[in-house]
Coordinates of C-alpha atoms and ligand atoms in Angstrom, one line a residue:
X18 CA 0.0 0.0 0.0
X19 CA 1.7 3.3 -0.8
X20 CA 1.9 6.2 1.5
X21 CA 4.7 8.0 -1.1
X22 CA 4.2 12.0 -1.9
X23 CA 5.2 12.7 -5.4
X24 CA 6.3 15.7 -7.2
X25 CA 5.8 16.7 -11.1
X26 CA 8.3 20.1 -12.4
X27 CA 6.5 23.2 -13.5
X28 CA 8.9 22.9 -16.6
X29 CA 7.3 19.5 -17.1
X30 CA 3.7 21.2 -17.3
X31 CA 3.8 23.0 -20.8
X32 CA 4.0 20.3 -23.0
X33 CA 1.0 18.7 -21.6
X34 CA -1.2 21.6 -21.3
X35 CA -2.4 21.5 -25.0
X36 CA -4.3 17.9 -24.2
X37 CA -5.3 19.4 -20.8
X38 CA -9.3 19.8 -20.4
X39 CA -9.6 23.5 -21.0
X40 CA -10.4 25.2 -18.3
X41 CA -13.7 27.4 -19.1
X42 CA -15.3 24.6 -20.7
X43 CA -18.8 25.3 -23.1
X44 CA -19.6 21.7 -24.1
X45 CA -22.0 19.3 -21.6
X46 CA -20.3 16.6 -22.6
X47 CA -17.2 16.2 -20.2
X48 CA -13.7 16.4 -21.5
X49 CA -13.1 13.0 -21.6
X50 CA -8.5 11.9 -21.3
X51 CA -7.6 8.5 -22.0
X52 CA -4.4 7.7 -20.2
X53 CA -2.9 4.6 -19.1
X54 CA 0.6 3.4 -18.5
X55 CA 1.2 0.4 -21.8
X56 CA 4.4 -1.9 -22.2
X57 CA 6.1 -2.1 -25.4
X58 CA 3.7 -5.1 -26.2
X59 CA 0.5 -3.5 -25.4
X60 CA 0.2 -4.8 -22.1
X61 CA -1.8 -3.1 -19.3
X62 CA -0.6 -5.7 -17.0
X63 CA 0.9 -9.6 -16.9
X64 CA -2.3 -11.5 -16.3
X65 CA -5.9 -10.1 -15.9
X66 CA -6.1 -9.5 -12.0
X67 CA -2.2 -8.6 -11.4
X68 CA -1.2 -5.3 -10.7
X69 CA 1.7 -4.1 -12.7
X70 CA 4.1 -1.8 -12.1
X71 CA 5.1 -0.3 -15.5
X72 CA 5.1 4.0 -14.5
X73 CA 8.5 5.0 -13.3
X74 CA 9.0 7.8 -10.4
X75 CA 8.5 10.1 -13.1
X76 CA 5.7 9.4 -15.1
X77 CA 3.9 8.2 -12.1
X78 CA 4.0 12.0 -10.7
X79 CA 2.4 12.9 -14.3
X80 CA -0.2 10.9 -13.7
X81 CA -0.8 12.0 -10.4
X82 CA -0.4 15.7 -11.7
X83 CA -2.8 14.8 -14.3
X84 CA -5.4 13.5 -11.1
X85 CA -5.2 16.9 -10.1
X86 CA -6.4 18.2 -13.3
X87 CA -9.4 16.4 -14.4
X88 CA -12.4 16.2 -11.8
X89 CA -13.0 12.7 -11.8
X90 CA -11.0 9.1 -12.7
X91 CA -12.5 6.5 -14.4
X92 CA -11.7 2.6 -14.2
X93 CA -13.9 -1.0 -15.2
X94 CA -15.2 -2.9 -11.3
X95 CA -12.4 -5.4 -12.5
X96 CA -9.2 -2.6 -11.9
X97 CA -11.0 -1.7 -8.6
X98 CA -11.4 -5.3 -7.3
X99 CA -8.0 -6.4 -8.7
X100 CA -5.9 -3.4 -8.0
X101 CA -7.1 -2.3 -4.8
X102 CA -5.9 1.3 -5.8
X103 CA -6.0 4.2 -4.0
X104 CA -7.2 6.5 -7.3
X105 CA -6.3 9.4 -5.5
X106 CA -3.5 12.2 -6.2
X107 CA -0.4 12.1 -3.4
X108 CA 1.1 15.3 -5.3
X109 CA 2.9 17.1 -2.5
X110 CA 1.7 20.0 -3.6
X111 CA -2.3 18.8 -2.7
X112 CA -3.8 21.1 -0.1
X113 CA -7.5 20.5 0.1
X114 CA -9.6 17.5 -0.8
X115 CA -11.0 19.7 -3.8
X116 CA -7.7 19.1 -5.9
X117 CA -8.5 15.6 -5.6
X118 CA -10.5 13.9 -8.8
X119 CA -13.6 11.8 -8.1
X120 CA -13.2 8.2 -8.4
X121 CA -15.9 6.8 -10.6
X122 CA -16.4 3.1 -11.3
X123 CA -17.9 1.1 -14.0
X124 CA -19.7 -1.8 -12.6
X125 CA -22.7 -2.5 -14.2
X126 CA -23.6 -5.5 -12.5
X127 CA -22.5 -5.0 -8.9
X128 CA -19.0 -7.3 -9.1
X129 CA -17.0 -4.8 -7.0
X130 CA -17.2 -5.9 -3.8
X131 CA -16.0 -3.3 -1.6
X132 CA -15.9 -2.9 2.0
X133 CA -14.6 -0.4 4.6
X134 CA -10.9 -1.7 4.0
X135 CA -10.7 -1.1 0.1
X136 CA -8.5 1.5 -0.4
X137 CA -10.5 4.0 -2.0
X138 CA -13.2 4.1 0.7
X139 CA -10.6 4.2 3.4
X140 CA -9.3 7.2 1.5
X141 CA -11.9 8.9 1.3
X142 CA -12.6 8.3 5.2
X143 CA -10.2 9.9 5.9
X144 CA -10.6 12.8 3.6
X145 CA -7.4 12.0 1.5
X146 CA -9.5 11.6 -1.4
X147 CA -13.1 11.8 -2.5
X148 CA -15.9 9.2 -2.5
X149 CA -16.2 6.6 -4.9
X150 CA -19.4 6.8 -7.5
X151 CA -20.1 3.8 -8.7
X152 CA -22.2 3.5 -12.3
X153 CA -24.1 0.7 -12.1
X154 CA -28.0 -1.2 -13.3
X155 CA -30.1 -1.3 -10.4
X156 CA -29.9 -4.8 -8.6
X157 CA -29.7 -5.9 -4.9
X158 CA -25.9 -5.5 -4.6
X159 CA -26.3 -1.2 -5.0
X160 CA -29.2 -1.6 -2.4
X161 CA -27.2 -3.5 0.5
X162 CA -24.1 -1.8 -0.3
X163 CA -25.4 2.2 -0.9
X164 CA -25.2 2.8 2.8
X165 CA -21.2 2.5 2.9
X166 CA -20.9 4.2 0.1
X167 CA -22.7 7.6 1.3
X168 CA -21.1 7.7 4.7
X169 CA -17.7 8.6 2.8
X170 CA -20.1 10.7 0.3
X171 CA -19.7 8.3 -2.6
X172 CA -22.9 6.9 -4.2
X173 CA -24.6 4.8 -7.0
X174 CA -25.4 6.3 -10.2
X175 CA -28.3 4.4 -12.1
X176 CA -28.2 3.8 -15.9
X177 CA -29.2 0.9 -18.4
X178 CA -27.2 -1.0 -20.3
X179 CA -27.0 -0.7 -23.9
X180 CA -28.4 -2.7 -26.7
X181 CA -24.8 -3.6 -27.5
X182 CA -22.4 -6.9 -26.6
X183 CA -22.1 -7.9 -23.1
X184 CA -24.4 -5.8 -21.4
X185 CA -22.0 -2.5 -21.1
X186 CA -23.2 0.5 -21.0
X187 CA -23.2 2.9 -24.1
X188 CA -20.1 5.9 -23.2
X189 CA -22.2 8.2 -24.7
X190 CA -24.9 7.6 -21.5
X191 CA -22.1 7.4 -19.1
X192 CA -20.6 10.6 -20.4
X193 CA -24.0 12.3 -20.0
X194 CA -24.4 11.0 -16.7
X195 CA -21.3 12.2 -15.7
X196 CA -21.8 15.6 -17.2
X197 CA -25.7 15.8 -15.5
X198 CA -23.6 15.2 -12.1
X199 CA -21.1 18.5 -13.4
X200 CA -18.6 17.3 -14.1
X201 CA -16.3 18.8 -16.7
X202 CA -13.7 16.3 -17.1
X203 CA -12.9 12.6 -16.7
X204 CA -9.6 10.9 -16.8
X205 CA -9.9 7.1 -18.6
X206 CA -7.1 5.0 -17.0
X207 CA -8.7 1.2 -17.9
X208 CA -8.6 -1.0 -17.8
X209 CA -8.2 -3.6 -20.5
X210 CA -12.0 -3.5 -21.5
X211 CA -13.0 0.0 -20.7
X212 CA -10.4 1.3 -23.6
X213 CA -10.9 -0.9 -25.7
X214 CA -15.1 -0.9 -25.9
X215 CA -14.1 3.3 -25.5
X216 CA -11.9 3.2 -28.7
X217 CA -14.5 0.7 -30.2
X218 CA -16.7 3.6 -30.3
X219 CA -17.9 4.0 -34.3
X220 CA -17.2 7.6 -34.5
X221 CA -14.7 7.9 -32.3
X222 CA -15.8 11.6 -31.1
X223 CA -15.9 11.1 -27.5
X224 CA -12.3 10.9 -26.6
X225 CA -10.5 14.6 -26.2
X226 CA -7.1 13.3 -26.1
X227 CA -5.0 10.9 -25.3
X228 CA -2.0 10.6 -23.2
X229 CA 0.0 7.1 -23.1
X230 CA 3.0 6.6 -20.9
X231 CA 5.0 3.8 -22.5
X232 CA 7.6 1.5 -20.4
X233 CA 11.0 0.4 -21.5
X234 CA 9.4 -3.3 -21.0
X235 CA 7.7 -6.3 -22.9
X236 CA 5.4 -8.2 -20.5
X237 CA 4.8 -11.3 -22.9
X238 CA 1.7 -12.7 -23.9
X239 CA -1.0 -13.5 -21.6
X240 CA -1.3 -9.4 -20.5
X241 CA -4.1 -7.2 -21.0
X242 CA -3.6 -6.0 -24.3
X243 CA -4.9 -2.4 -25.1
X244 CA -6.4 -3.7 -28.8
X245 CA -9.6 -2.3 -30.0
X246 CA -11.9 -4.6 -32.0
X247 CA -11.2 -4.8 -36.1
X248 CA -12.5 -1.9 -37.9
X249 CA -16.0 -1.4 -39.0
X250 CA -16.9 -2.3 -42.6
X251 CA -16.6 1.2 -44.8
X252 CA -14.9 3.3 -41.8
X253 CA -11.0 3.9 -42.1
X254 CA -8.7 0.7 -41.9
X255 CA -6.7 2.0 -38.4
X256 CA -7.5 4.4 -35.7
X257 CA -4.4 6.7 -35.1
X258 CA -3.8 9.8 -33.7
X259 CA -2.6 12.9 -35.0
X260 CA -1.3 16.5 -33.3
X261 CA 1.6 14.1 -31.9
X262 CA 4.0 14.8 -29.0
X263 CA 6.2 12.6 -27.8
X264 CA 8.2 13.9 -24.1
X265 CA 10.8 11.1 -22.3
X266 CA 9.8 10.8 -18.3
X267 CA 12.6 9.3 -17.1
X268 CA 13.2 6.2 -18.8
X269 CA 10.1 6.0 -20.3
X270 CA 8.2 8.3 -22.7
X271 CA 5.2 10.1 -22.9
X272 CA 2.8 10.4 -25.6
X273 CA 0.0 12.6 -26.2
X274 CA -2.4 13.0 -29.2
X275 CA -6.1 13.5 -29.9
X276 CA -7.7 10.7 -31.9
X277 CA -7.9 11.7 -35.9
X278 CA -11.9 11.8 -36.8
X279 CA -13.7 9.2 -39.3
Ligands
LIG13 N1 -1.3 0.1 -16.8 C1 -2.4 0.8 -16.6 O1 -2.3 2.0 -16.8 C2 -3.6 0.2 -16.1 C3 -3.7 -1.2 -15.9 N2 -4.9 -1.8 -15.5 C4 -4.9 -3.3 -15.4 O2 -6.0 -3.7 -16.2 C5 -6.4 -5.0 -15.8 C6 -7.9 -5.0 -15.8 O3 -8.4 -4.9 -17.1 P1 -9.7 -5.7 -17.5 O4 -9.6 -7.1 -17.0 O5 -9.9 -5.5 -19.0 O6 -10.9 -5.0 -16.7 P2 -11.5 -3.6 -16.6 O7 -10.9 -2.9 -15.5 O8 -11.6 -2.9 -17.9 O9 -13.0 -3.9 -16.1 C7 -13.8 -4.6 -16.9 C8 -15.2 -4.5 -16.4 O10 -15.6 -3.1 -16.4 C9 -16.9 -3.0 -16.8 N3 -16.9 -2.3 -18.1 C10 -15.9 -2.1 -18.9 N4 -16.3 -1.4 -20.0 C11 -17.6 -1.1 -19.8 C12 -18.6 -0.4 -20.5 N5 -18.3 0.2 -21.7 N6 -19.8 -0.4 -20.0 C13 -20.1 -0.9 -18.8 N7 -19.2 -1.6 -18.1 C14 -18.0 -1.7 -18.6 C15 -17.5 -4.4 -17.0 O11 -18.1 -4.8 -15.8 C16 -16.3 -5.2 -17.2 O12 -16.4 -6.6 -16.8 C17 -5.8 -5.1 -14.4 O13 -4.8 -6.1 -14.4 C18 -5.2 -3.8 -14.1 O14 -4.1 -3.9 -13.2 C19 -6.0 -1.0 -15.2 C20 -5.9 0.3 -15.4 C21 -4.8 1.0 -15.9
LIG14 N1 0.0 5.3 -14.8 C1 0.0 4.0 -14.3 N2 1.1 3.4 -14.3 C2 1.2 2.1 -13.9 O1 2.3 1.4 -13.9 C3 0.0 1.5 -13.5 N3 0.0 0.2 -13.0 C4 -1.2 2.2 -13.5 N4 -2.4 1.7 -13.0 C5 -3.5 2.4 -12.8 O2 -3.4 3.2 -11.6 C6 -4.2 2.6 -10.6 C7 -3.5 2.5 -9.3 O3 -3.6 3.7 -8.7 P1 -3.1 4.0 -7.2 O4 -1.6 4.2 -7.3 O5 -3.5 2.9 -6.4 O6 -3.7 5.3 -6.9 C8 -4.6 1.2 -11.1 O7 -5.8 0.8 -10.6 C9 -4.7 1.5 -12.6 O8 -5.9 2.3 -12.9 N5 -1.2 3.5 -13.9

């Protein structure tokens, strides 16, 4: 469990601000970042269920300055049972709990079962980060578990599942949810199926930008793989980003882009 404090340069901040959400925003829809940490074979992670370590001091404090930036985080109910994280930022710079993003959760059909010692909700207990929403279908899991959530002033947020594969929800519905709740912005860190049904997306209009940190590491087959299904008939043959930068954290290197339109 880490208790580290991290610090990010203000001569690191330029580069990035470009793919920043902008900060008198005019649209409903929230600025949506994906970002994630990927090896040099597409890996989020070894297995499905092990955390990974791929981030190095540096672009792990990017990240965290990037918490700071956006008003909420975004992961699938497999991350938060798996990883146990903490999705909070531990910037040393952080004053008050309103630096910190929201945590919200996909978890359509209750899997994350949290309790008082997930990290998150401990967190947020004790004010070092805020409480968890959790985007769910209404069942009997949201109505015994509600109650733990509000005490750290977390809570469910209802909405249907789409007509699509595997009952998930349509990001156009989450966004809107999201955006009904006010918040401007919303950091996409995965995992493994939440970036890949988001870049799955036909027209691909709902990402902002995107900002990859990529490890000096192969991880071997059998990770999560960040691989979006095979293009639609008639649409463009690859999905690729354009407005390019590419800035070295450390040993590893950061890119950002925005995600060139159909
Ligand atoms: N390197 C990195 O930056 C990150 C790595 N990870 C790793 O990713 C792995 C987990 O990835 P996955 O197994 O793919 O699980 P996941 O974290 O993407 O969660 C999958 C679950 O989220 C929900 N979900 C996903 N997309 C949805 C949608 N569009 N609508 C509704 N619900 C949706 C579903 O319940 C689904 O079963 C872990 O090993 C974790 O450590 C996770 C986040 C970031
Ligand atoms: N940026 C980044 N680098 C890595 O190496 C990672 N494994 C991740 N994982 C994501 O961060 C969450 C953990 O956050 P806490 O440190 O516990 O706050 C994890 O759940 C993934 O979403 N990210």
């Amino acid at each position: 469990m880490s208790r580290e404090t991290l610090s990010f340069p203000p001569t690191s901040i330029p580069p990035l601000s470009p793919y920043l959400p902008p900060p008198n925003p005019t649209s409903p829809k929230p600025h949506l970042t994906l970002t994630y940490a990927t090896s040099l074979d597409a890996s989020l992670s070894l297995a499905p269920g092990v955390r990974t370590t791929l981030s190095g001091p540096f672009s792990k404090a990017m990240t965290h300055y990037l918490r700071t930036r956006h008003d909420a985080i975004l992961i699938g109910c497999t991350t938060a049972t798996v990883d146990n994280p903490a999705l909070n930022s531990r910037l040393e710079s952080i004053t008050s709990l309103d630096q910190q993003p929201r945590p919200v959760i996909l978890d359509p059909k209750g899997r994350w079962e949290f309790t008082e010692d997930s990290q998150v909700i401990r967190l947020a207990a004790e004010f070092k980060g805020k409480g968890p929403w959790v985007v769910t279908t209404r069942g009997k899991e949201a109505e015994e578990r509600a109650g733990l959530l509000e005490r750290v002033g977390g809570k469910y947020l209802f909405l249907e599942t789409g007509e699509g594969e595997k009952g998930r929800f349509e990001w156009g519905d989450v966004l809107r949810v999201l955006g009904k709740e006010g918040l401007k912005s919303v950091m996409v860190e995965g995992g493994g199926e939440v970036i890949n049904s988001l870049l799955a997306e036909p027209e691909n209009r709902l990402v902002d930008s995107v900002i990859v940190t990529i490890a000096p590491t192969w991880l071997g087959q059998g990770g999560v793989v960040v691989s979006p299904p095979p293009r639609r008939e008639g649409g463009p043959p690859q999905l690729r980003l354009g407005d390019v930068s590419w800035q070295p954290h450390g040993e590893d290197v950061v890119l950002c882009g925005r995600i060139l339109r159909s």
